[in-house]
Amino acid sequence: MATQSGSAQVVLITGGTSGIGLSLAETYLARGASVAVCGRSAGPLERFSRAHPEALAIQADITDPGARIMMLDAVTARFDRLDVLINNAGTFNERNFATDPDATRGLDQEIAINLTAPIELTNDVLNRWADLTAIVFVTSGFALVSPTRAPTYGAVKAGLHGFAEGLRRQLAPNKIHVLELLPPATDTPMNAELTGKKMAPEAVAGITLKALDRRRPMALPGPTKLLPTMLRITPNTIKRSVAKM
Ligand SMILES: NC(=O)c1ccc[n+]([C@@H]2O[C@H](COP(=O)([O-])OP(=O)(O)OC[C@H]3O[C@@H](n4cnc5c(N)ncnc54)[C@H](OP(=O)(O)O)[C@@H]3O)[C@@H](O)[C@H]2O)c1
């Protein structure tokens, strides 16, 4: 199967109205790609459409099966194919099981957004475009070391990491590239309250596109670059420091 060049590609980015997803969308648009994004809130979608009238902005909640089909119908109607699916939409929930008796409040929704929906959407897309070029899963450095303040986030991202790894082997004979992006702390609305060093989302997007061009299995921007190696060499020290972030 031929790999489309960056400028000819049709790309669908979930959660493409903010943060890392928005930077990925703008990086692809700058390359001349055809881009579709989705999100739930009307305001950011309208802002995106005003800034990028050539792109397609779809109001869709990825946890809603009907909305996913409507979104893929909209991509078909506008572009008639899909080359790259980027499963980016996600949520971060702090939970303290030591002090909060209701620590599992909203857990089904967290699991649906971060784990079930990207798996379901991947299946929807493969059923429609068996010849697509690449599927990206945005997990996190916390997929490898779970954060103390958000253990369920670590759990669901580790789950998505496992899905991406197995799927990569399943789809290898079909030449579909499966890329996992593990961003470090990134300067987006998701962690606006976090102090300390954060990577620019534009830099995360640039590294992701390079990893896609080079057909790498993982994109490891900034501090996550050394994480897999450090986990092999000094697992306890690394786990202690990352888990505190
Ligand atoms: N920021 C970081 O430090 C960091 C680090 C590691 C990994 N990540 C991961 O990177 C990804 C992007 O994070 P971000 O920081 O860029 O987040 P963000 O700025 O909060 O953006 C999240 C995007 O996802 C959309 N979204 C959320 N739930 C959705 C749903 N159910 N259906 C459709 N769209 C939905 C949001 O739009 P609506 O709210 O309007 O739906 C928004 O466009 C996430 O998977 C996150 O876990 C982030």
Short mmCIF file of C-alpha atoms and ligand atoms in Angstrom, two decimals, residues 14-21 38-42 44 60-63 87-92 109 113-114 138-142 153 157 182-191 194, ligand 1:
data_model
loop_
_atom_site.label_atom_id
_atom_site.label_comp_id
_atom_site.label_asym_id
_atom_site.label_seq_id
_atom_site.Cartn_x
_atom_site.Cartn_y
_atom_site.Cartn_z
CA THR A 14 -10.02 13.57 18.10
CA GLY A 15 -9.85 16.45 20.56
CA GLY A 16 -8.27 18.61 17.87
CA THR A 17 -9.67 21.89 19.22
CA SER A 18 -7.24 22.29 22.13
CA GLY A 19 -3.73 21.57 23.38
CA ILE A 20 -1.75 18.79 21.74
CA GLY A 21 -4.58 17.90 19.30
CA CYS A 38 -13.70 16.69 16.68
CA GLY A 39 -14.62 17.90 20.15
CA ARG A 40 -17.76 18.23 22.27
CA SER A 41 -17.87 21.98 22.93
CA ALA A 42 -19.28 24.36 20.31
CA PRO A 44 -13.68 25.82 20.54
CA ALA A 60 -18.88 14.70 18.37
CA ASP A 61 -18.41 12.97 21.70
CA ILE A 62 -16.14 10.00 20.98
CA THR A 63 -17.82 7.96 23.76
CA ASN A 87 -6.75 9.12 18.97
CA ASN A 88 -5.87 12.16 21.05
CA ALA A 89 -8.95 13.22 23.07
CA GLY A 90 -8.46 12.48 26.74
CA THR A 91 -9.15 13.59 30.27
CA PHE A 92 -7.08 13.71 33.47
CA GLN A 109 -16.69 8.23 31.88
CA ILE A 113 -12.91 8.70 27.08
CA ASN A 114 -9.34 7.51 27.66
CA VAL A 138 -1.84 9.49 22.56
CA THR A 139 -1.02 7.86 25.89
CA SER A 140 1.38 9.48 28.39
CA GLY A 141 4.65 9.00 30.25
CA PHE A 142 2.22 7.99 33.01
CA TYR A 153 -5.25 7.84 34.73
CA LYS A 157 -3.22 5.01 29.76
CA LEU A 182 3.84 9.49 25.14
CA PRO A 183 3.84 13.23 25.90
CA PRO A 184 5.59 14.59 28.97
CA ALA A 185 3.93 17.39 31.00
CA THR A 186 2.76 19.69 28.20
CA ASP A 187 1.54 23.27 28.35
CA THR A 188 -2.16 22.77 27.57
CA PRO A 189 -5.47 23.61 29.26
CA MET A 190 -5.53 20.06 30.70
CA ASN A 191 -2.80 20.86 33.19
CA LEU A 194 0.46 22.39 37.09
N1 LIG B 1 -1.11 17.96 28.67
C1 LIG B 1 -0.29 17.05 29.15
O1 LIG B 1 0.60 17.35 29.98
C2 LIG B 1 -0.39 15.61 28.69
C3 LIG B 1 0.63 14.74 29.06
C4 LIG B 1 0.54 13.41 28.65
C5 LIG B 1 -0.52 12.99 27.88
N2 LIG B 1 -1.51 13.87 27.53
C6 LIG B 1 -2.60 13.37 26.71
O2 LIG B 1 -2.67 14.13 25.52
C7 LIG B 1 -4.01 14.17 25.04
C8 LIG B 1 -4.40 15.62 24.80
O3 LIG B 1 -4.27 16.33 26.02
P1 LIG B 1 -4.27 17.92 26.11
O4 LIG B 1 -3.44 18.25 27.26
O5 LIG B 1 -3.98 18.48 24.77
O6 LIG B 1 -5.80 18.16 26.53
P2 LIG B 1 -6.78 19.41 26.38
O7 LIG B 1 -6.06 20.65 26.01
O8 LIG B 1 -7.65 19.36 27.58
O9 LIG B 1 -7.66 18.97 25.09
C9 LIG B 1 -8.48 17.84 25.13
C10 LIG B 1 -9.27 17.80 23.83
O10 LIG B 1 -10.07 16.59 23.84
C11 LIG B 1 -11.43 16.95 23.59
N3 LIG B 1 -12.27 15.94 24.24
C12 LIG B 1 -12.29 15.58 25.54
N4 LIG B 1 -13.20 14.62 25.74
C13 LIG B 1 -13.77 14.37 24.54
C14 LIG B 1 -14.78 13.48 24.10
N5 LIG B 1 -15.42 12.67 24.94
N6 LIG B 1 -15.12 13.48 22.79
C15 LIG B 1 -14.50 14.31 21.92
N7 LIG B 1 -13.53 15.16 22.27
C16 LIG B 1 -13.18 15.20 23.57
C17 LIG B 1 -11.57 18.36 24.17
O11 LIG B 1 -12.66 19.10 23.64
P3 LIG B 1 -14.09 19.13 24.40
O12 LIG B 1 -13.82 19.25 25.86
O13 LIG B 1 -14.77 20.31 23.79
O14 LIG B 1 -14.74 17.85 24.04
C18 LIG B 1 -10.24 18.96 23.68
O15 LIG B 1 -10.34 19.32 22.32
C19 LIG B 1 -4.85 13.47 26.10
O16 LIG B 1 -5.10 12.14 25.69
C20 LIG B 1 -3.97 13.50 27.34
O17 LIG B 1 -4.26 12.46 28.24
C21 LIG B 1 -1.46 15.18 27.91
#
